[in-house]
Short mmCIF file of C-alpha atoms in Angstrom, two decimals:
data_model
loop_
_atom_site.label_atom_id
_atom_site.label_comp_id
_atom_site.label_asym_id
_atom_site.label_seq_id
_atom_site.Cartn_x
_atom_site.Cartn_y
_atom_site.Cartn_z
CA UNK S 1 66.99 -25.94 22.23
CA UNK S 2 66.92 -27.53 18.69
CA UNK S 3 65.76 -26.72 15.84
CA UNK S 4 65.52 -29.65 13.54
CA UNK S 5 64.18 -27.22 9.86
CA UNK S 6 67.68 -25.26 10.14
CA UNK S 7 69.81 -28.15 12.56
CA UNK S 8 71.28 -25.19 14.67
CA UNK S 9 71.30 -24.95 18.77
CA UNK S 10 68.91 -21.71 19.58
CA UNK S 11 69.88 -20.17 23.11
CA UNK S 12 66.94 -21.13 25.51
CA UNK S 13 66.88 -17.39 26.75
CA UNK S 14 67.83 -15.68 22.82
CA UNK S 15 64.35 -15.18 20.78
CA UNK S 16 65.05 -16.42 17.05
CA UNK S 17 64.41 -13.05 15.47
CA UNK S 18 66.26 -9.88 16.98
CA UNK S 19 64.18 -7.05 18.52
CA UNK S 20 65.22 -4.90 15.73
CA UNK S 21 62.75 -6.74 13.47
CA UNK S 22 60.40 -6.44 15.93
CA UNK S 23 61.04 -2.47 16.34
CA UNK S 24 60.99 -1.92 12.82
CA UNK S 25 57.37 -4.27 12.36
CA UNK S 26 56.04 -1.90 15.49
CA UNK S 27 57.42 1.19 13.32
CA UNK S 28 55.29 -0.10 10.65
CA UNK S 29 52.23 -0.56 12.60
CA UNK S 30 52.64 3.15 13.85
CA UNK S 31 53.07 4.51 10.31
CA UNK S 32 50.30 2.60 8.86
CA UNK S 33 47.77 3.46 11.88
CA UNK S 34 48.97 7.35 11.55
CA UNK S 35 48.07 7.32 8.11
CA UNK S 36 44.50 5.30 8.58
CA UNK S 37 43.61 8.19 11.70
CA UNK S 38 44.40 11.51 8.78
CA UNK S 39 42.59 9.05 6.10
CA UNK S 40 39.50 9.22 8.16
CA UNK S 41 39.87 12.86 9.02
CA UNK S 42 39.94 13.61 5.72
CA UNK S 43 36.74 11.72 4.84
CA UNK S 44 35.14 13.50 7.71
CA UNK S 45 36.53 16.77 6.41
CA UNK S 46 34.01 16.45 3.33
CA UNK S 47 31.59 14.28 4.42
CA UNK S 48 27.95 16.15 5.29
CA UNK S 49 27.08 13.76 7.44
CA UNK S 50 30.39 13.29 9.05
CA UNK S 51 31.19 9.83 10.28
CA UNK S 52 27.30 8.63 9.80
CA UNK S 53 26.45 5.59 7.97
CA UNK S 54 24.95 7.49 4.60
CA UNK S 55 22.02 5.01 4.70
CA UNK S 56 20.93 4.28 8.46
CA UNK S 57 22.73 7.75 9.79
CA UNK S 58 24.17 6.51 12.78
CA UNK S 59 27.75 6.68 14.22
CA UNK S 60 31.05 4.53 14.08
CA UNK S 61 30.12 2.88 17.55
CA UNK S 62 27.26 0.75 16.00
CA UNK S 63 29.63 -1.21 13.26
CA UNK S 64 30.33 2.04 10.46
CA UNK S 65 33.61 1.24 8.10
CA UNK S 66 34.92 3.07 5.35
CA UNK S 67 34.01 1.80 2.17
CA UNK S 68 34.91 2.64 -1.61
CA UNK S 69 32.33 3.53 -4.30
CA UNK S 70 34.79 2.21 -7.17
CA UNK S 71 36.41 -0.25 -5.43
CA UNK S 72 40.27 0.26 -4.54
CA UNK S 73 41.68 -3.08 -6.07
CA UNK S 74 40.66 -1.64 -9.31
CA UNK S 75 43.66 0.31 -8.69
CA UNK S 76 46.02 -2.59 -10.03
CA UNK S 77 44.14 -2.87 -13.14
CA UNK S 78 45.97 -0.60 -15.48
CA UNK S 79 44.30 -0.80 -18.54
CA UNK S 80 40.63 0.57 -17.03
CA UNK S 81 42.52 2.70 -14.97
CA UNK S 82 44.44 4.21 -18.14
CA UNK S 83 41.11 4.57 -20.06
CA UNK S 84 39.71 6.25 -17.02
CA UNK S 85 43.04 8.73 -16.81
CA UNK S 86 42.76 9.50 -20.42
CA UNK S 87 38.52 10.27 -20.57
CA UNK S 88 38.84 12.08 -17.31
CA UNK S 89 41.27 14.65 -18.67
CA UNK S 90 44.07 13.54 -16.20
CA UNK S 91 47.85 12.96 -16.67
CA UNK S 92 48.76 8.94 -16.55
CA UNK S 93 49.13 7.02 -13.46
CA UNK S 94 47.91 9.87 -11.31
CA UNK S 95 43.72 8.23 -10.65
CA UNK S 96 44.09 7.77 -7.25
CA UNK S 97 40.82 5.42 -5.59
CA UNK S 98 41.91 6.54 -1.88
CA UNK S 99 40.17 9.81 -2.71
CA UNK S 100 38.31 10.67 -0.02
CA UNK S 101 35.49 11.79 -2.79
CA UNK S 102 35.50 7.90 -3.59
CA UNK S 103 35.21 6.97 0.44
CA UNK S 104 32.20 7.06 2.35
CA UNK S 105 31.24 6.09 5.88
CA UNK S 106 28.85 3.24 5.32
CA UNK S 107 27.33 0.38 7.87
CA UNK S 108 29.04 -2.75 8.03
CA UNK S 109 26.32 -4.56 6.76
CA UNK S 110 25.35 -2.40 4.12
CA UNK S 111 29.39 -2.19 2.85
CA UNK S 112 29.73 -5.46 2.72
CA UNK S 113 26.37 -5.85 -0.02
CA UNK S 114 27.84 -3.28 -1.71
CA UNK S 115 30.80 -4.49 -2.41
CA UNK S 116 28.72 -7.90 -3.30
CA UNK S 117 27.25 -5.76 -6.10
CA UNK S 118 23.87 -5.63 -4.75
CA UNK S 119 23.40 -1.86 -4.45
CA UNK S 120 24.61 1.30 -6.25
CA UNK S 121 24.40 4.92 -5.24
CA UNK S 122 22.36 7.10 -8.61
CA UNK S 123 23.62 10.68 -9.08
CA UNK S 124 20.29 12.83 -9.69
CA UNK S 125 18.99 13.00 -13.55
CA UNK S 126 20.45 16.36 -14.23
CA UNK S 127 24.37 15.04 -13.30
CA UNK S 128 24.13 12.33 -15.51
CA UNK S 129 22.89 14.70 -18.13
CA UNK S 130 25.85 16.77 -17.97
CA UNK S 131 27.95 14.01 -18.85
CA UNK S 132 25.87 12.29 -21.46
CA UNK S 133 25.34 15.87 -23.58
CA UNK S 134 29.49 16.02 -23.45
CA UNK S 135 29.31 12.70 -25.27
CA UNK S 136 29.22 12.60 -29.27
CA UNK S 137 26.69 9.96 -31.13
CA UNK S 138 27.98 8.05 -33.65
CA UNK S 139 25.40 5.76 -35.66
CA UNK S 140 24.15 3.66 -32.19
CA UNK S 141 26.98 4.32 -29.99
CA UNK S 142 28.17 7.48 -27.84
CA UNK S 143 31.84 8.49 -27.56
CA UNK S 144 33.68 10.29 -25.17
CA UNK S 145 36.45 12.94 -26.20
CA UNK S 146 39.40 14.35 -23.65
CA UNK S 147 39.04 17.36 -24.48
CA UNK S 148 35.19 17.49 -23.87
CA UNK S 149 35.22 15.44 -20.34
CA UNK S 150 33.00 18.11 -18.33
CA UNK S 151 34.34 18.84 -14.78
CA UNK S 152 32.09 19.09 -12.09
CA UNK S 153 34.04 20.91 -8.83
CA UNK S 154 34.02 19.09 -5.91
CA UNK S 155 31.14 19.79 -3.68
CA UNK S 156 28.11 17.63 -1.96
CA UNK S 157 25.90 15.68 -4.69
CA UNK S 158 21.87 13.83 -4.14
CA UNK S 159 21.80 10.25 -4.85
CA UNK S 160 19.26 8.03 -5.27
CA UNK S 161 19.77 4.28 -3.65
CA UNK S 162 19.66 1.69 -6.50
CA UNK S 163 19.05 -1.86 -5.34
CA UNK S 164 20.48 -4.07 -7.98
CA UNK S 165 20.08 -7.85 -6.90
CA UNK S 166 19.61 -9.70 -3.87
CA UNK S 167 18.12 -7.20 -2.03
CA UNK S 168 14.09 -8.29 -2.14
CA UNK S 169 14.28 -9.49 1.55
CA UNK S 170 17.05 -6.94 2.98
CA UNK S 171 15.87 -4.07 5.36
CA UNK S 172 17.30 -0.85 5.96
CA UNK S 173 17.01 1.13 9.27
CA UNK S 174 17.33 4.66 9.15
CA UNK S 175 17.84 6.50 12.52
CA UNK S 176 16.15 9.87 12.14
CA UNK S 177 17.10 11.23 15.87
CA UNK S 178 20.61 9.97 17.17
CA UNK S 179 20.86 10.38 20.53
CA UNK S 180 22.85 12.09 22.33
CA UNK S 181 24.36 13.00 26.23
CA UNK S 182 21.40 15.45 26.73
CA UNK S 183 18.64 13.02 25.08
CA UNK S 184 20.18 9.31 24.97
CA UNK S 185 17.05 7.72 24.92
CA UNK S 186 15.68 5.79 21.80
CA UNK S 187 12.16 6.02 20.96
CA UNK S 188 10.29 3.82 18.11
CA UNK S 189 9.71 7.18 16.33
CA UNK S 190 13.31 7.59 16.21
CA UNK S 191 13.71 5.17 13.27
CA UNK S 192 12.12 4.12 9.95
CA UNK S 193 12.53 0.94 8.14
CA UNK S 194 12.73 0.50 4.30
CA UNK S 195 11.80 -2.29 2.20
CA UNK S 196 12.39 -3.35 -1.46
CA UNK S 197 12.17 -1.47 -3.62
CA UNK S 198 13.23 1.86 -1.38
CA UNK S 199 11.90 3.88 -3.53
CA UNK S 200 10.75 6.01 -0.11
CA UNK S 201 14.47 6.13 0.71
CA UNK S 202 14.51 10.25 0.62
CA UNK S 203 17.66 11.52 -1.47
CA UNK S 204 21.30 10.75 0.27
CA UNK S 205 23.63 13.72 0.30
CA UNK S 206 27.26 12.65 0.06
CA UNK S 207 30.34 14.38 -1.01
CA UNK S 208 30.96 11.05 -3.18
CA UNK S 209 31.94 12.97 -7.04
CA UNK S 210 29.28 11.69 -9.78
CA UNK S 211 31.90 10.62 -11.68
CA UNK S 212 33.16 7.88 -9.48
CA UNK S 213 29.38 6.94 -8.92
CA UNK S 214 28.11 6.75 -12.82
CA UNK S 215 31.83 4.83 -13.61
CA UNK S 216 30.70 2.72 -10.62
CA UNK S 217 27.73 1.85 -11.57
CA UNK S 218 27.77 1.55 -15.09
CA UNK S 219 30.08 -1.20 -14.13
CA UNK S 220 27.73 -3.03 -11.92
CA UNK S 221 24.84 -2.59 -14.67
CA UNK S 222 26.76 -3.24 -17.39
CA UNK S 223 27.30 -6.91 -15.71
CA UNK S 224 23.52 -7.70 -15.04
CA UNK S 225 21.44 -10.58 -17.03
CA UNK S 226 19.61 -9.14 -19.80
CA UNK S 227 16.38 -9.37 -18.24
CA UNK S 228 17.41 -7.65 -14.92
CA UNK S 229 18.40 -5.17 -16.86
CA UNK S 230 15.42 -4.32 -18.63
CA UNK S 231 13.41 -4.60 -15.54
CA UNK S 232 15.18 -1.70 -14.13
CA UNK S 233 15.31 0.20 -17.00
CA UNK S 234 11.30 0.02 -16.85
CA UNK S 235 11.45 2.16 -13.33
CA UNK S 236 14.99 3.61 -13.88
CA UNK S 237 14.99 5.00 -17.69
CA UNK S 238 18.16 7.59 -16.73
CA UNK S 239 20.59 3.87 -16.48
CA UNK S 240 20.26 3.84 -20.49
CA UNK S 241 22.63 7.22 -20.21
CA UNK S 242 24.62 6.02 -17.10
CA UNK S 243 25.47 2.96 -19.21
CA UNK S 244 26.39 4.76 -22.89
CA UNK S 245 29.06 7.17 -20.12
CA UNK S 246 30.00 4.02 -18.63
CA UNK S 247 30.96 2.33 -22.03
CA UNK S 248 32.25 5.72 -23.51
CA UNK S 249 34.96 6.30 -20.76
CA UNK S 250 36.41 2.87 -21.03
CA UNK S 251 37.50 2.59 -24.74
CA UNK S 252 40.68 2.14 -25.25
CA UNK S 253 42.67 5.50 -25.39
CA UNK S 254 45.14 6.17 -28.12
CA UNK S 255 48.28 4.62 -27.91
CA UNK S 256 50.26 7.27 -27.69
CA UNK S 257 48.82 7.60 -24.08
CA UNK S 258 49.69 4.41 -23.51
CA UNK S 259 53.94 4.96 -23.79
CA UNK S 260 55.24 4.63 -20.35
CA UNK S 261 57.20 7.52 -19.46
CA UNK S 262 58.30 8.31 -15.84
CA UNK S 263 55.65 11.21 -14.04
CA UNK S 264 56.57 12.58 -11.08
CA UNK S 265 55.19 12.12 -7.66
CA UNK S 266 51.33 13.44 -7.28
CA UNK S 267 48.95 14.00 -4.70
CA UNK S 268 45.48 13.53 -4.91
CA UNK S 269 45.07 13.26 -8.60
CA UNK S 270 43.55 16.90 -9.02
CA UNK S 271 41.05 16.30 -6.14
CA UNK S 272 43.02 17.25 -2.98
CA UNK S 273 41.33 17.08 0.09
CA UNK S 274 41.17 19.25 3.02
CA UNK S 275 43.64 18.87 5.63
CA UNK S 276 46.38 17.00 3.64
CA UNK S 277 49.31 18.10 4.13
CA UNK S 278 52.80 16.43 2.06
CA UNK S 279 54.71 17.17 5.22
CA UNK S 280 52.94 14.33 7.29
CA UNK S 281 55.58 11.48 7.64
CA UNK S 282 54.52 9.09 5.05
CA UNK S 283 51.24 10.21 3.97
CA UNK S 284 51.72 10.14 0.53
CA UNK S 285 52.41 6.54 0.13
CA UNK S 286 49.72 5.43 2.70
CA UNK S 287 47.19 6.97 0.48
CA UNK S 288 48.43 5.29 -2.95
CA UNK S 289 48.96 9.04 -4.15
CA UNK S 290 52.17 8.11 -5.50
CA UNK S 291 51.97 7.29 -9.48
CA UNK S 292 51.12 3.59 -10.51
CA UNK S 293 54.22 1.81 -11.04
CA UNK S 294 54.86 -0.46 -13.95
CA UNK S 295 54.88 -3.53 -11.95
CA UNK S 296 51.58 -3.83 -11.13
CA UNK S 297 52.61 -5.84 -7.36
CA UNK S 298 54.62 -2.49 -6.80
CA UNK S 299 51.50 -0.38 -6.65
CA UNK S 300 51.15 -0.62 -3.12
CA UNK S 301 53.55 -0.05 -0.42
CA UNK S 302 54.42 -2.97 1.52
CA UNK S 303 51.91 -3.89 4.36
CA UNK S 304 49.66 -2.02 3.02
CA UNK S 305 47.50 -3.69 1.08
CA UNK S 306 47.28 -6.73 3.78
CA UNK S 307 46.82 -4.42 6.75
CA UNK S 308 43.83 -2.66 4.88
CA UNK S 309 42.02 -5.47 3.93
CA UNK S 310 42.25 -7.20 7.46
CA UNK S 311 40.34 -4.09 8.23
CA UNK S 312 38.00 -4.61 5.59
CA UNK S 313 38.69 -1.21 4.25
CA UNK S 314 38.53 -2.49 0.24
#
């Protein structure tokens, strides 16, 4: 056999590349799936609802993925996630978006319009509060200190679901019986539909922190037309405080924050979830807990970042 790019005889019976490239792509594969299985476990771990959609409440075998609130490729943009580190109260290069507080089971459908920007997830009035009154006023604008950041403990949270654009013709079904081995029969009572606006969408429990969510969507507000914006402000007063956090946490910190200097290895950035465990055969770099390198195409570990997005895990 010939192959005319290199102009080398191959042996008919001798594959080009040795099966120690294949054992060691099949080691990968392993490693990467282990991690993905305890990644989900965790999630589960804190999730009230367990592996439900938040929204429609029904299981992984109808098309429910994994999605971020703050989306993960954020992660490679160091200067927001620097400002974030530095408002937050947290040592540098330890903000870790694989937080299972920042993952939620969500439908397919409903991920994937998230991720468009079409829909954010409101923390109730009094959670925003607690984060605007840590902010000082100064003349028309709010600022955020360190030292004041208040920290909420990890726990389960009420949101409200905040259509943002596009969504005047979408349709959410919520299933309010799943069934089950003893009752697997569907009746029409069984689920409710929603319409735009969803205002009769009834609070969502999720262990999702506020934090992630106001960040989140101050981001997504802080990006709509003018008038948009003042449409929702009309039914939604409380997103004139999400936005003054939003543009509070992402000033530029001082610069003496900003020296690189070598931190060690973390874990969960201050927010460890149940069930992890640093003995677990390459955990730690599956979940991006290790600190953000300086190269920015080092922050993930190879495979990674392709393998998880061919899962549509981003």
């Amino acid at each position: 056999m010939y192959n005319s790019s290199e102009g080398k005889l191959l042996h008919p019976h001798k594959p080009k590349n040795d099966f120690a490239n294949l054992s060691v792509k099949i080691s990968e594969h392993l490693h990467w799936t282990f991690a993905v299985i305890h990644y989900v476990a965790r999630v589960h771990s804190v999730c009230p609802h367990g592996a439900f959609c938040l929204l429609e409440n029904h299981a992984t075998a109808n098309g429910v993925e994994y999605a971020h609130l703050v989306a993960r490729a954020l992660s490679s943009n160091n200067k927001l996630m620097n400002k974030l580190e530095w408002y937050w109260g947290m040592t540098r290069r330890t903000l870790n978006l694989d937080t299972c507080y920042n993952v939620f089971p969500c439908s397919s459908g409903l991920h994937a319009s998230h991720d468009a920007s079409e829909w954010g997830l409101l923390p109730s009035d009094d959670i925003v509060m607690q984060y605007h009154d840590s902010l000082t006023k100064l003349h028309s604008h709010f600022l955020a200190e360190r030292t004041d950041f208040h920290k909420i403990p990890n726990g389960h949270f009420l949101y409200r679901f905040l259509p943002l654009r596009n969504m005047e013709i979408a349709t959410i079904t919520r299933y309010l019986h799943i069934p089950t081995a003893e009752d697997p029969s569907l009746r029409p009572e069984d689920l409710v539909n929603y319409f735009f606006p969803f205002n009769s969408i009834p609070p969502l429990k999720s262990h999702i922190h506020p934090k992630f969510a106001i960040f989140e969507l101050g981001l997504q507000v802080s990006h709509l037309p003018l008038d948009e914006y003042c449409s929702l402000l009309i039914t939604t007063p409380i997103l004139s405080s999400v936005l003054d956090i939003y543009y509070a946490w992402t000033r530029t910190p001082p610069t003496r924050f900003l020296e690189d200097s070598v931190q060690p290895a973390v874990t969960l950035s201050g927010s460890k979830c149940p069930g992890y465990d640093k003995t677990i055969c390459g955990w730690s770099q599956y979940t991006g807990s290790l600190y953000r390198s300086k190269d920015k195409n080092k922050f993930y570990p190879t495979g990674w970042r392709d393998s998880f997005s061919k899962n549509d895990w981003s």
